[in-house]
mmCIF file of C-alpha atoms in Angstrom:
data_model
loop_
_atom_site.group_PDB
_atom_site.id
_atom_site.type_symbol
_atom_site.label_atom_id
_atom_site.label_comp_id
_atom_site.label_asym_id
_atom_site.label_seq_id
_atom_site.Cartn_x
_atom_site.Cartn_y
_atom_site.Cartn_z
ATOM 1 C CA UNK E 13 -49.933 34.086 66.732
ATOM 2 C CA UNK E 14 -53.011 35.895 65.458
ATOM 3 C CA UNK E 15 -53.233 35.547 61.701
ATOM 4 C CA UNK E 16 -55.097 36.676 58.652
ATOM 5 C CA UNK E 17 -54.856 34.266 55.753
ATOM 6 C CA UNK E 18 -55.451 34.807 52.062
ATOM 7 C CA UNK E 19 -54.822 32.745 48.985
ATOM 8 C CA UNK E 20 -51.795 34.435 47.401
ATOM 9 C CA UNK E 21 -52.982 33.682 43.879
ATOM 10 C CA UNK E 22 -52.472 34.732 41.237
ATOM 11 C CA UNK E 23 -56.192 34.741 40.587
ATOM 12 C CA UNK E 24 -57.072 35.259 36.931
ATOM 13 C CA UNK E 25 -60.572 36.414 35.993
ATOM 14 C CA UNK E 26 -61.938 37.337 32.543
ATOM 15 C CA UNK E 27 -62.978 40.931 32.016
ATOM 16 C CA UNK E 28 -66.621 41.437 32.912
ATOM 17 C CA UNK E 29 -66.765 38.432 35.242
ATOM 18 C CA UNK E 30 -67.049 38.390 39.041
ATOM 19 C CA UNK E 31 -63.813 38.185 41.016
ATOM 20 C CA UNK E 32 -64.111 36.558 44.438
ATOM 21 C CA UNK E 33 -61.425 37.145 47.042
ATOM 22 C CA UNK E 34 -61.414 35.326 50.354
ATOM 23 C CA UNK E 35 -59.852 35.858 53.748
ATOM 24 C CA UNK E 36 -59.965 34.022 57.073
ATOM 25 C CA UNK E 37 -58.830 35.296 60.446
ATOM 26 C CA UNK E 38 -57.879 33.510 63.628
ATOM 27 C CA UNK E 39 -58.703 36.100 66.307
ATOM 28 C CA UNK E 40 -62.333 35.668 67.356
ATOM 29 C CA UNK E 41 -62.448 39.096 68.992
ATOM 30 C CA UNK E 42 -61.525 40.965 65.801
ATOM 31 C CA UNK E 43 -63.985 43.816 65.396
ATOM 32 C CA UNK E 44 -63.146 45.565 62.152
ATOM 33 C CA UNK E 45 -62.227 44.312 58.712
ATOM 34 C CA UNK E 46 -60.811 46.040 55.690
ATOM 35 C CA UNK E 47 -59.992 45.387 52.075
ATOM 36 C CA UNK E 48 -57.179 47.387 50.525
ATOM 37 C CA UNK E 49 -56.082 47.431 46.884
ATOM 38 C CA UNK E 50 -52.407 47.887 46.135
ATOM 39 C CA UNK E 51 -50.983 48.464 42.692
ATOM 40 C CA UNK E 52 -47.369 47.474 42.137
ATOM 41 C CA UNK E 53 -45.036 50.083 43.617
ATOM 42 C CA UNK E 54 -47.900 52.076 45.145
ATOM 43 C CA UNK E 55 -49.371 52.327 48.634
ATOM 44 C CA UNK E 56 -52.502 50.474 49.811
ATOM 45 C CA UNK E 57 -55.801 52.155 48.977
ATOM 46 C CA UNK E 58 -58.950 51.440 50.991
ATOM 47 C CA UNK E 59 -61.669 49.641 49.043
ATOM 48 C CA UNK E 60 -64.115 48.614 51.763
ATOM 49 C CA UNK E 61 -64.490 48.437 55.518
ATOM 50 C CA UNK E 62 -66.979 46.150 57.251
ATOM 51 C CA UNK E 63 -67.809 45.788 60.911
ATOM 52 C CA UNK E 64 -71.058 43.766 61.068
ATOM 53 C CA UNK E 65 -72.107 40.367 59.807
ATOM 54 C CA UNK E 66 -73.640 40.371 56.356
ATOM 55 C CA UNK E 67 -73.016 42.156 53.103
ATOM 56 C CA UNK E 68 -71.912 45.697 52.388
ATOM 57 C CA UNK E 69 -72.063 47.028 48.845
ATOM 58 C CA UNK E 70 -70.274 49.987 47.295
ATOM 59 C CA UNK E 71 -70.543 50.262 43.543
ATOM 60 C CA UNK E 72 -69.031 47.161 41.930
ATOM 61 C CA UNK E 73 -67.630 45.969 45.261
ATOM 62 C CA UNK E 74 -69.372 43.858 47.906
ATOM 63 C CA UNK E 75 -67.754 42.848 51.171
ATOM 64 C CA UNK E 76 -69.167 39.926 53.121
ATOM 65 C CA UNK E 77 -68.451 39.172 56.763
ATOM 66 C CA UNK E 78 -69.278 35.997 58.675
ATOM 67 C CA UNK E 79 -67.933 36.242 62.216
ATOM 68 C CA UNK E 80 -69.102 32.743 63.173
ATOM 69 C CA UNK E 81 -66.956 31.276 60.392
ATOM 70 C CA UNK E 82 -64.260 33.957 60.817
ATOM 71 C CA UNK E 83 -64.444 34.683 57.134
ATOM 72 C CA UNK E 84 -64.378 37.860 55.067
ATOM 73 C CA UNK E 85 -64.753 38.091 51.322
ATOM 74 C CA UNK E 86 -64.679 40.709 48.600
ATOM 75 C CA UNK E 87 -66.643 40.374 45.375
ATOM 76 C CA UNK E 88 -65.816 42.555 42.397
ATOM 77 C CA UNK E 89 -68.553 42.610 39.763
ATOM 78 C CA UNK E 90 -67.977 43.484 36.100
ATOM 79 C CA UNK E 91 -64.215 43.140 36.582
ATOM 80 C CA UNK E 92 -62.098 45.630 34.676
ATOM 81 C CA UNK E 93 -58.402 45.457 33.715
ATOM 82 C CA UNK E 94 -57.836 48.354 36.123
ATOM 83 C CA UNK E 95 -58.876 46.019 38.959
ATOM 84 C CA UNK E 96 -55.667 44.041 38.408
ATOM 85 C CA UNK E 97 -53.740 44.548 41.646
ATOM 86 C CA UNK E 98 -52.909 42.892 44.963
ATOM 87 C CA UNK E 99 -55.791 42.896 47.432
ATOM 88 C CA UNK E 100 -54.913 42.996 51.111
ATOM 89 C CA UNK E 101 -57.325 41.841 53.796
ATOM 90 C CA UNK E 102 -56.844 43.305 57.285
ATOM 91 C CA UNK E 103 -58.483 42.593 60.637
ATOM 92 C CA UNK E 104 -58.499 44.901 63.625
ATOM 93 C CA UNK E 105 -58.120 43.352 67.035
ATOM 94 C CA UNK E 106 -55.934 42.955 70.080
ATOM 95 C CA UNK E 107 -52.377 41.778 69.485
ATOM 96 C CA UNK E 108 -50.626 39.137 71.557
ATOM 97 C CA UNK E 109 -49.172 42.002 73.612
ATOM 98 C CA UNK E 110 -52.562 43.531 74.338
ATOM 99 C CA UNK E 111 -52.294 46.345 71.806
ATOM 100 C CA UNK E 112 -54.972 47.314 69.336
ATOM 101 C CA UNK E 113 -53.658 46.915 65.819
ATOM 102 C CA UNK E 114 -54.498 45.808 62.303
ATOM 103 C CA UNK E 115 -53.179 42.478 61.125
ATOM 104 C CA UNK E 116 -52.712 42.196 57.379
ATOM 105 C CA UNK E 117 -52.965 39.101 55.246
ATOM 106 C CA UNK E 118 -50.267 38.405 52.679
ATOM 107 C CA UNK E 119 -52.501 39.597 49.847
ATOM 108 C CA UNK E 120 -54.088 38.026 46.774
ATOM 109 C CA UNK E 121 -52.778 39.023 43.378
ATOM 110 C CA UNK E 122 -55.676 39.498 40.966
ATOM 111 C CA UNK E 123 -55.266 39.667 37.206
ATOM 112 C CA UNK E 124 -58.204 40.630 34.971
ATOM 113 C CA UNK E 125 -57.785 39.178 31.509
ATOM 114 C CA UNK E 126 -59.117 41.392 28.673
ATOM 115 C CA UNK U 27 -60.239 64.765 52.244
ATOM 116 C CA UNK U 28 -58.409 61.547 53.162
ATOM 117 C CA UNK U 29 -54.912 62.620 52.210
ATOM 118 C CA UNK U 30 -51.750 61.598 53.965
ATOM 119 C CA UNK U 31 -48.595 63.104 52.501
ATOM 120 C CA UNK U 32 -45.058 61.759 52.759
ATOM 121 C CA UNK U 33 -41.696 63.194 51.843
ATOM 122 C CA UNK U 34 -39.407 62.390 50.202
ATOM 123 C CA UNK U 35 -40.841 60.023 47.575
ATOM 124 C CA UNK U 36 -37.454 58.390 47.043
ATOM 125 C CA UNK U 37 -34.348 58.300 49.216
ATOM 126 C CA UNK U 38 -30.938 56.781 48.636
ATOM 127 C CA UNK U 39 -28.587 56.747 51.607
ATOM 128 C CA UNK U 40 -25.331 55.210 52.671
ATOM 129 C CA UNK U 41 -24.993 53.128 55.802
ATOM 130 C CA UNK U 42 -23.347 56.005 57.696
ATOM 131 C CA UNK U 43 -25.902 58.655 56.757
ATOM 132 C CA UNK U 44 -28.617 60.193 58.910
ATOM 133 C CA UNK U 45 -31.884 61.041 57.217
ATOM 134 C CA UNK U 46 -35.525 61.608 58.148
ATOM 135 C CA UNK U 47 -38.822 60.615 56.609
ATOM 136 C CA UNK U 48 -41.773 62.935 57.093
ATOM 137 C CA UNK U 49 -45.507 62.325 57.174
ATOM 138 C CA UNK U 50 -48.380 64.778 57.502
ATOM 139 C CA UNK U 51 -52.156 64.503 57.793
ATOM 140 C CA UNK U 52 -54.826 67.145 58.307
ATOM 141 C CA UNK U 53 -57.827 64.907 58.918
ATOM 142 C CA UNK U 54 -57.769 65.332 62.683
ATOM 143 C CA UNK U 55 -56.816 61.688 63.104
ATOM 144 C CA UNK U 56 -55.442 60.783 66.523
ATOM 145 C CA UNK U 57 -53.491 57.680 65.556
ATOM 146 C CA UNK U 58 -50.518 57.602 63.185
ATOM 147 C CA UNK U 59 -48.436 54.675 62.026
ATOM 148 C CA UNK U 60 -45.175 53.719 60.381
ATOM 149 C CA UNK U 61 -45.061 50.544 58.304
ATOM 150 C CA UNK U 62 -42.267 48.896 56.373
ATOM 151 C CA UNK U 63 -43.127 46.948 53.233
ATOM 152 C CA UNK U 64 -40.803 44.685 51.283
ATOM 153 C CA UNK U 65 -41.618 43.538 47.757
ATOM 154 C CA UNK U 66 -44.492 41.052 47.521
ATOM 155 C CA UNK U 67 -45.076 41.186 51.303
ATOM 156 C CA UNK U 68 -47.812 42.881 53.319
ATOM 157 C CA UNK U 69 -47.113 46.051 55.307
ATOM 158 C CA UNK U 70 -45.256 45.311 58.534
ATOM 159 C CA UNK U 71 -46.144 47.535 61.473
ATOM 160 C CA UNK U 72 -43.222 49.399 63.054
ATOM 161 C CA UNK U 73 -44.646 52.089 65.338
ATOM 162 C CA UNK U 74 -47.999 53.467 66.447
ATOM 163 C CA UNK U 75 -48.597 56.895 67.937
ATOM 164 C CA UNK U 76 -51.882 57.539 69.681
ATOM 165 C CA UNK U 77 -52.652 61.080 70.840
ATOM 166 C CA UNK U 78 -49.029 61.978 70.078
ATOM 167 C CA UNK U 79 -47.677 59.300 72.416
ATOM 168 C CA UNK U 80 -45.822 56.199 71.281
ATOM 169 C CA UNK U 81 -48.164 53.309 72.024
ATOM 170 C CA UNK U 82 -46.692 50.456 70.005
ATOM 171 C CA UNK U 83 -43.074 49.703 69.091
ATOM 172 C CA UNK U 84 -42.941 46.385 67.290
ATOM 173 C CA UNK U 85 -39.396 45.577 68.464
ATOM 174 C CA UNK U 86 -37.897 47.790 65.792
ATOM 175 C CA UNK U 87 -34.081 48.238 65.840
ATOM 176 C CA UNK U 88 -32.907 51.475 67.421
ATOM 177 C CA UNK U 89 -31.483 52.697 64.123
ATOM 178 C CA UNK U 90 -35.114 53.682 63.429
ATOM 179 C CA UNK U 91 -36.325 56.464 65.712
ATOM 180 C CA UNK U 92 -39.882 57.806 65.475
ATOM 181 C CA UNK U 93 -41.021 61.239 66.521
ATOM 182 C CA UNK U 94 -44.444 62.866 66.683
ATOM 183 C CA UNK U 95 -43.953 66.648 67.015
ATOM 184 C CA UNK U 96 -47.697 67.356 66.942
ATOM 185 C CA UNK U 97 -50.989 65.714 66.072
ATOM 186 C CA UNK U 98 -50.508 66.260 62.321
ATOM 187 C CA UNK U 99 -46.872 65.298 61.881
ATOM 188 C CA UNK U 100 -44.923 62.088 62.176
ATOM 189 C CA UNK U 101 -41.219 61.660 61.500
ATOM 190 C CA UNK U 102 -39.007 58.624 61.194
ATOM 191 C CA UNK U 103 -35.333 59.310 61.827
ATOM 192 C CA UNK U 104 -32.885 56.933 60.188
ATOM 193 C CA UNK U 105 -29.308 56.327 61.244
ATOM 194 C CA UNK U 106 -26.733 53.673 60.382
ATOM 195 C CA UNK U 107 -29.156 51.646 58.320
ATOM 196 C CA UNK U 108 -28.322 48.337 56.680
ATOM 197 C CA UNK U 109 -28.941 47.327 53.061
ATOM 198 C CA UNK U 110 -31.715 44.984 54.246
ATOM 199 C CA UNK U 111 -33.602 48.055 55.481
ATOM 200 C CA UNK U 112 -34.259 48.994 51.855
ATOM 201 C CA UNK U 113 -38.044 48.959 51.459
ATOM 202 C CA UNK U 114 -41.150 51.067 50.954
ATOM 203 C CA UNK U 115 -41.885 52.993 54.153
ATOM 204 C CA UNK U 116 -45.547 53.787 54.589
ATOM 205 C CA UNK U 117 -47.206 56.243 56.916
ATOM 206 C CA UNK U 118 -50.877 55.878 57.799
ATOM 207 C CA UNK U 119 -53.385 57.600 60.022
ATOM 208 C CA UNK U 120 -56.767 56.735 61.497
ATOM 209 C CA UNK U 121 -59.396 58.180 63.799
ATOM 210 C CA UNK U 122 -59.011 55.270 66.201
ATOM 211 C CA UNK U 123 -56.625 52.348 66.308
ATOM 212 C CA UNK U 124 -59.142 49.803 65.042
ATOM 213 C CA UNK U 125 -60.638 52.108 62.444
ATOM 214 C CA UNK U 126 -59.846 52.663 58.798
ATOM 215 C CA UNK U 127 -56.228 53.491 58.185
ATOM 216 C CA UNK U 128 -55.424 55.834 55.311
ATOM 217 C CA UNK U 129 -52.002 55.384 53.795
ATOM 218 C CA UNK U 130 -49.663 57.945 52.350
ATOM 219 C CA UNK U 131 -47.898 57.309 49.026
ATOM 220 C CA UNK U 132 -44.801 55.982 50.775
ATOM 221 C CA UNK U 133 -41.075 56.669 50.646
ATOM 222 C CA UNK U 134 -39.011 54.245 48.578
ATOM 223 C CA UNK U 135 -35.741 53.839 50.521
ATOM 224 C CA UNK U 136 -32.556 52.332 49.141
ATOM 225 C CA UNK U 137 -29.619 51.781 51.500
ATOM 226 C CA UNK U 138 -26.280 51.291 49.812
#
């Protein structure tokens, strides 16, 4: 069973601090990785995509990918109360039935404390 | 524009009803998806259409029937659902099957 694992949290971070979200995946041939933010009762919203080893920055968000360690992370700098949400990690790869699909982690609930 | 639209936003149906969920995208994406999401769980893939052909059916019960009339539209036909089918139903689209998926706002379904 190909899996994406995340710490479910809740993760509490003071406002203005850095929030660090982590994700590991089991499928070594995964090629694409995504972080989605989901507010309660809403649909997932793309935050970052990353395909190559290293860091990718977009505003306050930095995604980090290490394929050798099968590890993806998301850093949120200068955390704001509006960042409080569930963050879903997803990996794109080949399913057990040979289909291309995204596998989602169970999500990490992040709370930013004012 | 990365908009995927879904109708209706909310749906309440009895176990004997037939209803349809609709999804539309105008981004020229060739892959479209249906997901089911229960509270505090990640999205669970149901169906994938690629170039208007059904490419993945994740062993979904036959009371859910997908349809892709054209490259911009995706329907999910519902019949004889069970209360445990109550969930948020999400549509998504992407350029390719391993590329970024953009989600619609979802349809909140309640089966009584």
